[in-house]
mmCIF file of C-alpha atoms in Angstrom:
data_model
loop_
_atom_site.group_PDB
_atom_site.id
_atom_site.type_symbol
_atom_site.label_atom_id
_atom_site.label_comp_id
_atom_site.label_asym_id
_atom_site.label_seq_id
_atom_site.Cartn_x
_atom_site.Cartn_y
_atom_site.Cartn_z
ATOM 1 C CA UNK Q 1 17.697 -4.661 4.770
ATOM 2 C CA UNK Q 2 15.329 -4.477 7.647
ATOM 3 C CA UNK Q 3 13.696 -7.251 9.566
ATOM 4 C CA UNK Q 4 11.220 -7.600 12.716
ATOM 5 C CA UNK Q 5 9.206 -10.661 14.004
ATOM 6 C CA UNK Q 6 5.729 -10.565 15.339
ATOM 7 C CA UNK Q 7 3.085 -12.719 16.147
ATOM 8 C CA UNK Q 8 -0.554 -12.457 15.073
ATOM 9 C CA UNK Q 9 -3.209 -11.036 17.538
ATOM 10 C CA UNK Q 10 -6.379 -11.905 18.067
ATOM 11 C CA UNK Q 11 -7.472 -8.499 17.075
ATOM 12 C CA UNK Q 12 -5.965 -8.797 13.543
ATOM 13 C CA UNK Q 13 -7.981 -11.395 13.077
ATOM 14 C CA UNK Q 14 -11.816 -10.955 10.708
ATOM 15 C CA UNK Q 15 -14.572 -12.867 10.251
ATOM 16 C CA UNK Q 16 -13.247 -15.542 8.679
ATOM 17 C CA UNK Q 17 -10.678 -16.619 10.902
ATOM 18 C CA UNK Q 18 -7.648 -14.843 9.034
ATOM 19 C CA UNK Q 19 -5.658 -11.900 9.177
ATOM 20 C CA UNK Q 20 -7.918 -8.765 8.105
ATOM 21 C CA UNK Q 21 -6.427 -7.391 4.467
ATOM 22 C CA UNK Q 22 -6.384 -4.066 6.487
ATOM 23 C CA UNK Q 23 -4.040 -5.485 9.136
ATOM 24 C CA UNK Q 24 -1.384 -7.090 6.713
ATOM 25 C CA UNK Q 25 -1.049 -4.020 5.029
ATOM 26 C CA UNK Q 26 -0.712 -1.452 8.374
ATOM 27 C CA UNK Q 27 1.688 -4.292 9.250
ATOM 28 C CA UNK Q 28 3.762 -3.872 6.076
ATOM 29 C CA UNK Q 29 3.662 -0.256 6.344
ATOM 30 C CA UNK Q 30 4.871 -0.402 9.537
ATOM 31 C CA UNK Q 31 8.216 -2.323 8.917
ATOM 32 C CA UNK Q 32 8.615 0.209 6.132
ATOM 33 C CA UNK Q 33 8.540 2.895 8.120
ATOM 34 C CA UNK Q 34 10.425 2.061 11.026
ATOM 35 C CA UNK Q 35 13.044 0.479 7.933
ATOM 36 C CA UNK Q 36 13.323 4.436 6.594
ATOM 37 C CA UNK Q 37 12.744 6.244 10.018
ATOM 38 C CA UNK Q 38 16.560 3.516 10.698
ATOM 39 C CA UNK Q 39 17.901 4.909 7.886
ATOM 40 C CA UNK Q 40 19.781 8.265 9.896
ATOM 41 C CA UNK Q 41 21.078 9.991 6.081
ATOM 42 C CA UNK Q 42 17.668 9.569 4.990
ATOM 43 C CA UNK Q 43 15.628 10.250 8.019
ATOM 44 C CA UNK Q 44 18.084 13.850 8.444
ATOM 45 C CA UNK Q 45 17.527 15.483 5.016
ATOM 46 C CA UNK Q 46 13.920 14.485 5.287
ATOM 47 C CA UNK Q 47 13.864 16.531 8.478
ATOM 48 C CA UNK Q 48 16.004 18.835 7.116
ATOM 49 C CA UNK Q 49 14.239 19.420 3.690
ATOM 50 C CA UNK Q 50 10.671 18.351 5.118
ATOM 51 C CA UNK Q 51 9.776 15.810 2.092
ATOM 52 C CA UNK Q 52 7.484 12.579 2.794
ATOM 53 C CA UNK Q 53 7.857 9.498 0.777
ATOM 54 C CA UNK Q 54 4.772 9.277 -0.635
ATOM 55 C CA UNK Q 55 2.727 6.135 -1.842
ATOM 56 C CA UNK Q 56 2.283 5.879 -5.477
ATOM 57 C CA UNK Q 57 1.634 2.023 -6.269
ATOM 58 C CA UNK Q 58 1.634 -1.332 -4.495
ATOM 59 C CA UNK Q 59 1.144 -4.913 -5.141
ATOM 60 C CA UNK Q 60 0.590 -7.638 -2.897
ATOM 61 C CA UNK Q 61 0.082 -11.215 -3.925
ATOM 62 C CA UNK Q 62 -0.456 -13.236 -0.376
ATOM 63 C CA UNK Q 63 0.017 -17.072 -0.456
ATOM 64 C CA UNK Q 64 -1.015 -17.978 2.795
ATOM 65 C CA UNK Q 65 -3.010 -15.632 4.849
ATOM 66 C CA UNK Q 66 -1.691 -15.474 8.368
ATOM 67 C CA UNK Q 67 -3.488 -17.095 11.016
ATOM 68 C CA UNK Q 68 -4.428 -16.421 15.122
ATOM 69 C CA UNK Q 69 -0.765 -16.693 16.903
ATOM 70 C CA UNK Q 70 1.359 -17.498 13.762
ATOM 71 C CA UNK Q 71 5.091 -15.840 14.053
ATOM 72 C CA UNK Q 72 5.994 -14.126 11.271
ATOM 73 C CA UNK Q 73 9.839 -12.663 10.425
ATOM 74 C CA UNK Q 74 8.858 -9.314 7.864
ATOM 75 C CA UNK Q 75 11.739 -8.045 5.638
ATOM 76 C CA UNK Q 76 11.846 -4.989 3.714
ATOM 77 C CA UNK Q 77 14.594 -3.074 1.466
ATOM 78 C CA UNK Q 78 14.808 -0.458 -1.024
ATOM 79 C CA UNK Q 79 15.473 -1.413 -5.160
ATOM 80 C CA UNK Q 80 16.026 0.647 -8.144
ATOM 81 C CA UNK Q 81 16.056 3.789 -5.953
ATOM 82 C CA UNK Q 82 16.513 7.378 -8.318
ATOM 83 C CA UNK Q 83 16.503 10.705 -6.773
ATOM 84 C CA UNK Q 84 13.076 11.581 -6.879
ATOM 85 C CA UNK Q 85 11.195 7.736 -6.402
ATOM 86 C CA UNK Q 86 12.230 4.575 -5.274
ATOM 87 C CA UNK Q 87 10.549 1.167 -5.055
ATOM 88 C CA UNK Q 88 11.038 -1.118 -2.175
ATOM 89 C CA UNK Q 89 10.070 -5.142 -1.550
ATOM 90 C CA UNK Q 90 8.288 -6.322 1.343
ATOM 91 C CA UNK Q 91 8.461 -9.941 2.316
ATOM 92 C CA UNK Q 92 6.571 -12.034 5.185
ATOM 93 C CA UNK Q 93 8.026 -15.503 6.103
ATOM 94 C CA UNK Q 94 7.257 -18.205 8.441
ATOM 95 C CA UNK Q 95 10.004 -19.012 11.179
ATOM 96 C CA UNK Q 96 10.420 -22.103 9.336
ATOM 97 C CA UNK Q 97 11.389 -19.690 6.215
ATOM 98 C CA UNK Q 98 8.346 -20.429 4.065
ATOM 99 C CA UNK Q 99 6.998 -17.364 1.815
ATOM 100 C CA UNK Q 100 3.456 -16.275 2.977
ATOM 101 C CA UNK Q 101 3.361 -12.498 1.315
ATOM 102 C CA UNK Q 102 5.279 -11.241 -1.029
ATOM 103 C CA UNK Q 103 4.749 -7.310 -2.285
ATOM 104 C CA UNK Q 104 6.443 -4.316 -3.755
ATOM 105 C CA UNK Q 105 5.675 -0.792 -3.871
ATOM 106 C CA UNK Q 106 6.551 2.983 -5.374
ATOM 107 C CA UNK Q 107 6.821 5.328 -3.160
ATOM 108 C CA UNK Q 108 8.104 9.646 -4.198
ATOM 109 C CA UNK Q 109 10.252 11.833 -2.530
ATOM 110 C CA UNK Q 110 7.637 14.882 -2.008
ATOM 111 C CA UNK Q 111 7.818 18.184 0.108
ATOM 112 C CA UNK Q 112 5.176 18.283 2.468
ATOM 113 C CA UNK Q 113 4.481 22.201 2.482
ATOM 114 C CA UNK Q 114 4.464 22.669 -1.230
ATOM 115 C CA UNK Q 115 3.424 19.239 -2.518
ATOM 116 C CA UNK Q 116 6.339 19.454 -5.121
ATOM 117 C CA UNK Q 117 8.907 16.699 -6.090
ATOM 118 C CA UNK Q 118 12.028 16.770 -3.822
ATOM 119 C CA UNK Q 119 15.685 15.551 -5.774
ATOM 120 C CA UNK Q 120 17.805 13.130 -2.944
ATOM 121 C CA UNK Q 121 20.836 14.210 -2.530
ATOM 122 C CA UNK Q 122 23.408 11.986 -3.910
ATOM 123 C CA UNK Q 123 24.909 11.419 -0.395
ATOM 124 C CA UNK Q 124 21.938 10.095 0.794
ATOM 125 C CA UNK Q 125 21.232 7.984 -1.942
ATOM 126 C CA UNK Q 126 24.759 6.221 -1.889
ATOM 127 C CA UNK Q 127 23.279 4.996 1.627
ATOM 128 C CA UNK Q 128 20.488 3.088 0.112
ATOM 129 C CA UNK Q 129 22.804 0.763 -1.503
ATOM 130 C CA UNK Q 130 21.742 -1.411 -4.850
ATOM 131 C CA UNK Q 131 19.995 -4.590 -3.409
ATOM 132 C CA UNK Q 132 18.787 -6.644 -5.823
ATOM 133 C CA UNK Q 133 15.066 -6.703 -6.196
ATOM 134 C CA UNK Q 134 12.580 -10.143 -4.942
ATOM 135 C CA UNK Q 135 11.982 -12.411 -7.999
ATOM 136 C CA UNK Q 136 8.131 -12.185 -8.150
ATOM 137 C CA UNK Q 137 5.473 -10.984 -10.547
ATOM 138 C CA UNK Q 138 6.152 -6.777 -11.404
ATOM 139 C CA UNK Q 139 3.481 -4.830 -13.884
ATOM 140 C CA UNK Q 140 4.561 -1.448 -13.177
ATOM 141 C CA UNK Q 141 3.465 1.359 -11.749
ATOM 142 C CA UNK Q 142 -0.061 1.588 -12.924
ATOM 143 C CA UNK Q 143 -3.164 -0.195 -13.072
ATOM 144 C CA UNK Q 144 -4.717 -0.486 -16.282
ATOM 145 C CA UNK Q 145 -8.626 0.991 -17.156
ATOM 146 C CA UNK Q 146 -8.246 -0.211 -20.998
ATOM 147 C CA UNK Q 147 -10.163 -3.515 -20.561
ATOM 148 C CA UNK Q 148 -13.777 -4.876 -19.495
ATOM 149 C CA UNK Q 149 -14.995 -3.512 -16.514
ATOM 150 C CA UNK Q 150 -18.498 -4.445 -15.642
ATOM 151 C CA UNK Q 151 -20.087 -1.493 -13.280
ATOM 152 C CA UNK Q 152 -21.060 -3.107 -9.967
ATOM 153 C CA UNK Q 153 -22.505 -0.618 -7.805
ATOM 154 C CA UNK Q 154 -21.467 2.798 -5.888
ATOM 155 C CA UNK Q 155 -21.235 3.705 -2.536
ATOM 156 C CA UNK Q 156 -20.451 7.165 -0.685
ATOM 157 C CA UNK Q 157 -17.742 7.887 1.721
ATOM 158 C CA UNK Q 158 -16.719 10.876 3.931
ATOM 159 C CA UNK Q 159 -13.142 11.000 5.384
ATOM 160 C CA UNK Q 160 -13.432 11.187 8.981
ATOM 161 C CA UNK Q 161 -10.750 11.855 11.270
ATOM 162 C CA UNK Q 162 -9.773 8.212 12.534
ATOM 163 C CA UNK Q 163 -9.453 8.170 8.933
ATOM 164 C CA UNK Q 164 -6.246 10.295 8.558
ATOM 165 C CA UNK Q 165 -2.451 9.839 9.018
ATOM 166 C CA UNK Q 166 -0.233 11.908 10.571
ATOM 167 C CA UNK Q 167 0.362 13.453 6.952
ATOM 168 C CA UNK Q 168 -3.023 14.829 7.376
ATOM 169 C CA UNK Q 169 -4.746 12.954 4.610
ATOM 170 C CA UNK Q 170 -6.884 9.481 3.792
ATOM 171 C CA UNK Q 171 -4.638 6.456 5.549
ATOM 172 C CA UNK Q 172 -3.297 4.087 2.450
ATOM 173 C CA UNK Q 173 -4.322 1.534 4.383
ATOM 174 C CA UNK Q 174 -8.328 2.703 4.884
ATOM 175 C CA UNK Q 175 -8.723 3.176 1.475
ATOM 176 C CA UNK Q 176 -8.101 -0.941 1.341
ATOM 177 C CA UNK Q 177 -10.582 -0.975 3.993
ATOM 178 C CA UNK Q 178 -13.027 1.011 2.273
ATOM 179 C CA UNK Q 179 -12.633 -0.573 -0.870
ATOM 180 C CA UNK Q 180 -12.583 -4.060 0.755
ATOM 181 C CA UNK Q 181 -16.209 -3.686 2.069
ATOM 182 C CA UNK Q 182 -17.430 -3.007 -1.676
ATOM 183 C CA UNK Q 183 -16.463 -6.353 -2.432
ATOM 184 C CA UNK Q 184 -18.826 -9.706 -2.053
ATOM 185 C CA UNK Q 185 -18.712 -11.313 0.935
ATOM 186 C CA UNK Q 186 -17.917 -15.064 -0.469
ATOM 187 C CA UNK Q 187 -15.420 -13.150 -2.766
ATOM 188 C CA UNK Q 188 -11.887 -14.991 -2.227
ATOM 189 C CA UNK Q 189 -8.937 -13.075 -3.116
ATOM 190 C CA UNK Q 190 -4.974 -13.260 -3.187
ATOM 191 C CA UNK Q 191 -3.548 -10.152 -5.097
ATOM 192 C CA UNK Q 192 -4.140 -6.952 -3.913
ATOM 193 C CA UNK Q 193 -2.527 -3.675 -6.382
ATOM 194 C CA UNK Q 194 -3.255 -0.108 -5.037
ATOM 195 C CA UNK Q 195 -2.841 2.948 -7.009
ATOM 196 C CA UNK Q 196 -2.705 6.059 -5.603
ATOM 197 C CA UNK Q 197 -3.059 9.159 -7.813
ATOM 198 C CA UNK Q 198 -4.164 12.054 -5.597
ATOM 199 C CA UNK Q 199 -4.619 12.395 -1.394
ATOM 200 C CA UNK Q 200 -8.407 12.899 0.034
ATOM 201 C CA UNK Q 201 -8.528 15.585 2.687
ATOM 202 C CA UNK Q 202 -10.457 15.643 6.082
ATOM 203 C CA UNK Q 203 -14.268 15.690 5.189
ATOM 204 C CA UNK Q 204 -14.024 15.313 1.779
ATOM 205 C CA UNK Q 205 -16.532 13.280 0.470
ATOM 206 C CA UNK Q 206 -15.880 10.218 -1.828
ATOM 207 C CA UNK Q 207 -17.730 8.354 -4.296
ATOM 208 C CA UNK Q 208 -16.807 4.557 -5.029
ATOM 209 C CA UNK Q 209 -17.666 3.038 -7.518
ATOM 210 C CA UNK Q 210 -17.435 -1.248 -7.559
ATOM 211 C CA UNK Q 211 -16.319 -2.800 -11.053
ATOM 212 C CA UNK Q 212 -16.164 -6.692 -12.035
ATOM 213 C CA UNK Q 213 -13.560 -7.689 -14.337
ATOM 214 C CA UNK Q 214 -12.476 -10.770 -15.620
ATOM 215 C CA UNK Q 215 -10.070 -11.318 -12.976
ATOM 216 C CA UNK Q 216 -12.031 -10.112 -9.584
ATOM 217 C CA UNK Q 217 -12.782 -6.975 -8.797
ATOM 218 C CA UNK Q 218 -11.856 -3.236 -8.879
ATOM 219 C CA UNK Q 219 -12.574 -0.372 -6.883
ATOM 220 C CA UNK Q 220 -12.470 3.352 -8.319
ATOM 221 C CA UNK Q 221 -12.314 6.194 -5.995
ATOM 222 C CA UNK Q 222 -13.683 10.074 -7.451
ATOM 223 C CA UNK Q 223 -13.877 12.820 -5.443
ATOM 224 C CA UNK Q 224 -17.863 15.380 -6.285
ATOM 225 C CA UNK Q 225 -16.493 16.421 -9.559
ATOM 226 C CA UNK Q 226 -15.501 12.491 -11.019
ATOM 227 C CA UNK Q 227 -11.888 13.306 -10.285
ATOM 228 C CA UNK Q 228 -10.182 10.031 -10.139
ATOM 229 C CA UNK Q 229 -8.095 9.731 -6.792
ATOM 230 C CA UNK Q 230 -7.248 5.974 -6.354
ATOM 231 C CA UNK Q 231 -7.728 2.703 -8.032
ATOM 232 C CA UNK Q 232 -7.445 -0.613 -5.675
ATOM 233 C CA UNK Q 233 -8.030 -3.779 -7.076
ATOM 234 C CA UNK Q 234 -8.426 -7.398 -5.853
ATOM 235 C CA UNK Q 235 -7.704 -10.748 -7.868
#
């Protein structure tokens, strides 16, 4: 387990006088990584082997959005992990110990040169240890297309570079951003679920396409030829 404590900034803050969606999540992918960069077994065969953990899924469900100056104490910890994926919970409290966010992802063990899966050695994944995993709401790994989507509208995107990680390709967090700005402005949401299929590259172009569903809204990503990269969705 991993924790840090941090207090909200005024540039975190949007338009409507709470923590930006885009900000929570950097801020949750932050903890994470500086959670696996602590971990030395880990962090050594992933130098060693040069493998990424790569983002496949994640779910958020916020129940309090974070305010201008609030504290928060984020914890984070590895569940379930197998030797080529492993999920992980993310948790944001108050000082006072009250749940604001609550999240879990997927994330795969993948070599960075060839793009193929990479096994963890079973000394490494001894140090990972067996925590239990957060008692929330879990519906896998994938988010579902089989159901009533009413087509919204579409909207084209090129990857720029203040786009990119330093893996080179489309920041997880920017396609929430992107996807984010689809959405209606009086829209109110508290469940964000990302799924991330394939990685866009610098200057690729994009097309999004906005659905409705019953539940809020979804956001489909395709690359020129319809290819489906991502799928983020808001409820």
């Amino acid at each position: 387990m991993y924790k840090e404590t941090r207090i909200i900034q005024a540039s975190e803050i949007g338009y409507n006088n709470r923590v930006r969606i885009t900000d929570l999540i950097d801020m949750i992918q932050d903890v994470e990584g500086a959670h696996i960069e602590s971990l030395s077994a880990l962090a050594k065969e992933s130098r060693e082997q040069n493998f990424a953990i790569v983002l496949n899924f994640r779910y958020v469900h916020i129940k309090y959005w974070p305010k201008y100056k609030d504290m928060l104490e984020l914890t984070t910890y590895p569940y379930e992990t197998k030797q080529f994926l492993g999920y992980r919970n993310t948790l944001i409290h108050d000082l006072m110990g009250n749940l604001l966010v609550e999240s879990y992802c997927l994330g795969s063990f993948i070599h960075l040169e060839s793009k193929a899966p990479h096994r963890l050695s079973n000394e490494v994944l001894r140090t990972l240890g067996n925590r239990k995993k957060h008692d929330m709401t879990y519906m896998g790994r994938k988010i579902s297309l089989n159901r009533k989507l009413v087509f919204v509208k579409s909207f084209n995107q090129v990857v720029l570079p203040s786009h990119l990680d330093y893996y080179q390709h489309l920041n997880n967090a920017v396609y929430v951003d992107f996807a984010y700005n689809m959405l209606p402005m009086d829209f109110q949401f508290s469940t964000l679920i990302c799924e991330y299929k394939k990685d866009f590259q610098l200057f690729q172009k994009m097309v999004l396409k906005l659905y409705q569903t019953e539940e809020g809204f979804l956001v489909q990503f395709f690359d020129e030829s319809q290819t489906l990269y991502s799928v983020i969705e808001f409820k």
